[in-house]
Every structure is written in C-alpha cells, then in structure tokens.
Short mmCIF file of C-alpha atoms in Angstrom, two decimals:
data_model
loop_
_atom_site.label_atom_id
_atom_site.label_comp_id
_atom_site.label_asym_id
_atom_site.label_seq_id
_atom_site.Cartn_x
_atom_site.Cartn_y
_atom_site.Cartn_z
CA MET A 118 -111.02 222.14 -15.97
CA ASP A 119 -114.03 220.57 -14.17
CA ILE A 120 -116.06 223.86 -14.30
CA VAL A 121 -115.02 224.58 -17.92
CA LEU A 122 -115.97 221.16 -18.90
CA LYS A 123 -118.80 220.51 -16.41
CA ASN A 124 -121.48 219.06 -18.53
CA LEU A 125 -119.12 217.03 -20.88
CA VAL A 126 -117.27 215.17 -18.08
CA GLY A 127 -118.41 211.49 -18.42
CA GLU A 128 -120.28 212.22 -21.74
CA VAL A 129 -117.59 213.65 -23.80
CA SER A 130 -114.51 213.92 -21.76
CA TYR A 131 -112.93 212.90 -18.54
CA VAL A 132 -110.40 215.13 -16.46
CA PHE A 133 -107.85 214.81 -13.99
CA ILE A 134 -106.33 217.77 -12.61
CA ASP A 135 -105.04 219.40 -16.12
CA ASP A 136 -105.32 216.32 -18.45
CA VAL A 137 -108.18 216.04 -20.42
CA ILE A 138 -109.15 213.15 -22.49
CA ILE A 139 -112.11 213.42 -25.21
CA PHE A 140 -113.50 210.26 -26.60
CA SER A 141 -115.74 209.30 -29.68
CA LYS A 142 -116.47 206.36 -32.01
CA THR A 143 -116.18 208.12 -35.08
CA ALA A 144 -113.81 210.74 -36.77
CA ALA A 145 -116.91 213.12 -37.26
CA GLU A 146 -117.80 212.78 -33.68
CA LEU A 147 -114.46 213.45 -32.50
CA ALA A 148 -114.24 216.68 -34.39
CA ALA A 149 -117.22 218.04 -33.24
CA ARG A 150 -116.39 217.15 -29.40
CA LEU A 151 -112.97 218.56 -29.69
CA GLU A 152 -114.16 222.04 -31.42
CA ASN A 153 -116.68 222.21 -28.43
CA VAL A 154 -113.84 221.74 -25.77
CA ILE A 155 -111.42 224.02 -27.72
CA THR A 156 -114.25 226.63 -27.93
CA ARG A 157 -114.65 226.37 -23.97
CA PHE A 158 -111.07 226.61 -23.58
CA VAL A 159 -110.80 229.76 -25.52
CA LYS A 160 -113.88 231.29 -23.55
CA ALA A 161 -112.33 230.36 -20.13
CA ASN A 162 -108.92 231.73 -21.45
CA LEU A 163 -107.26 228.35 -21.14
CA GLN A 164 -104.07 227.54 -23.45
CA LEU A 165 -103.29 224.43 -24.88
CA HIS A 166 -99.45 223.06 -25.02
CA PRO A 167 -99.26 221.57 -28.52
CA GLY A 168 -96.30 219.18 -27.71
CA LYS A 169 -98.77 217.69 -24.97
CA CYS A 170 -101.57 217.31 -27.32
CA VAL A 171 -102.43 213.69 -29.07
CA ILE A 172 -105.20 213.66 -31.25
CA ALA A 173 -107.15 210.49 -32.76
CA GLN A 174 -105.47 207.53 -30.82
CA PRO A 175 -106.94 203.98 -30.78
CA GLN A 176 -105.52 203.64 -27.40
CA VAL A 177 -104.06 205.99 -24.68
CA ASN A 178 -102.37 205.60 -21.46
CA TYR A 179 -104.32 207.87 -19.00
CA VAL A 180 -103.83 207.93 -15.04
CA GLY A 181 -102.60 204.56 -14.64
CA TYR A 182 -105.41 203.08 -17.16
CA VAL A 183 -104.81 201.88 -20.69
CA LEU A 184 -108.22 203.26 -22.47
CA SER A 185 -109.52 201.67 -25.64
CA GLY A 186 -112.53 200.42 -27.55
CA LYS A 187 -111.57 196.96 -25.98
CA GLY A 188 -112.25 198.29 -22.39
CA VAL A 189 -110.40 199.95 -19.76
CA PRO A 190 -107.37 197.56 -18.12
CA ALA A 191 -104.69 198.83 -15.65
CA SER A 192 -101.45 199.45 -17.22
CA VAL A 193 -99.06 196.71 -17.29
CA ASP A 194 -96.21 198.72 -15.68
CA LYS A 195 -98.61 199.69 -12.67
CA VAL A 196 -100.01 196.20 -12.12
CA GLU A 197 -96.13 194.90 -12.01
CA ALA A 198 -95.38 197.61 -9.59
CA VAL A 199 -98.10 196.35 -7.02
CA LYS A 200 -97.74 192.83 -7.61
CA ILE A 201 -96.67 190.49 -4.80
CA THR A 202 -94.03 187.84 -5.54
CA ARG A 203 -94.36 184.74 -3.77
CA PRO A 204 -91.29 182.54 -2.73
CA ARG A 205 -90.63 179.56 -4.62
CA LYS A 206 -91.38 176.28 -3.34
CA THR A 207 -88.22 174.11 -3.03
#
C-alpha cells in the first residue's frame, strides 16, 4: 500500500497496513483525490471491499484516534483503557 500511494501519504492520505484514509477540505477535492487513489489501486491490481468503504465523513476513528477538521485527539475508549484509577482518600 505504501508503494502504491508513496507520494500521496501525508499529503492526500494516510496508510496503516491495509487501511487507507483520504482527507480533503471540499467535496470536489475529495472526488479528485479519491479518483487518483482508485486509479492507482486499479493499476496495482488491488481491490476494495465495498462493505468496508466509508466515504465523505466529517469525522472517523482511525488506529486509535478520532480524525476531524477540529484535530486528532485519542479515541475516548483507548484513553479509558489505559487510565490509571487512583484509590479514593477516606
């Protein structure tokens, strides 16, 4: 995946193993970027699983983070999983 999208990673997309996220500020920009990525997949003989594709979301959970136009905080469930609870003072 990194080879197929090598000069797009960080500029248009992020890749983690077989997960790809494409980001943009506008719908037109997203359409152009999506077309570019899909064209590269076709040339590399890679296939998409339609049931796993989600398009045009304002926010997504991705490898333990919540990605949106507002920033990249850690997912609440991931933070809760590593939180250390302190004993109550009596």
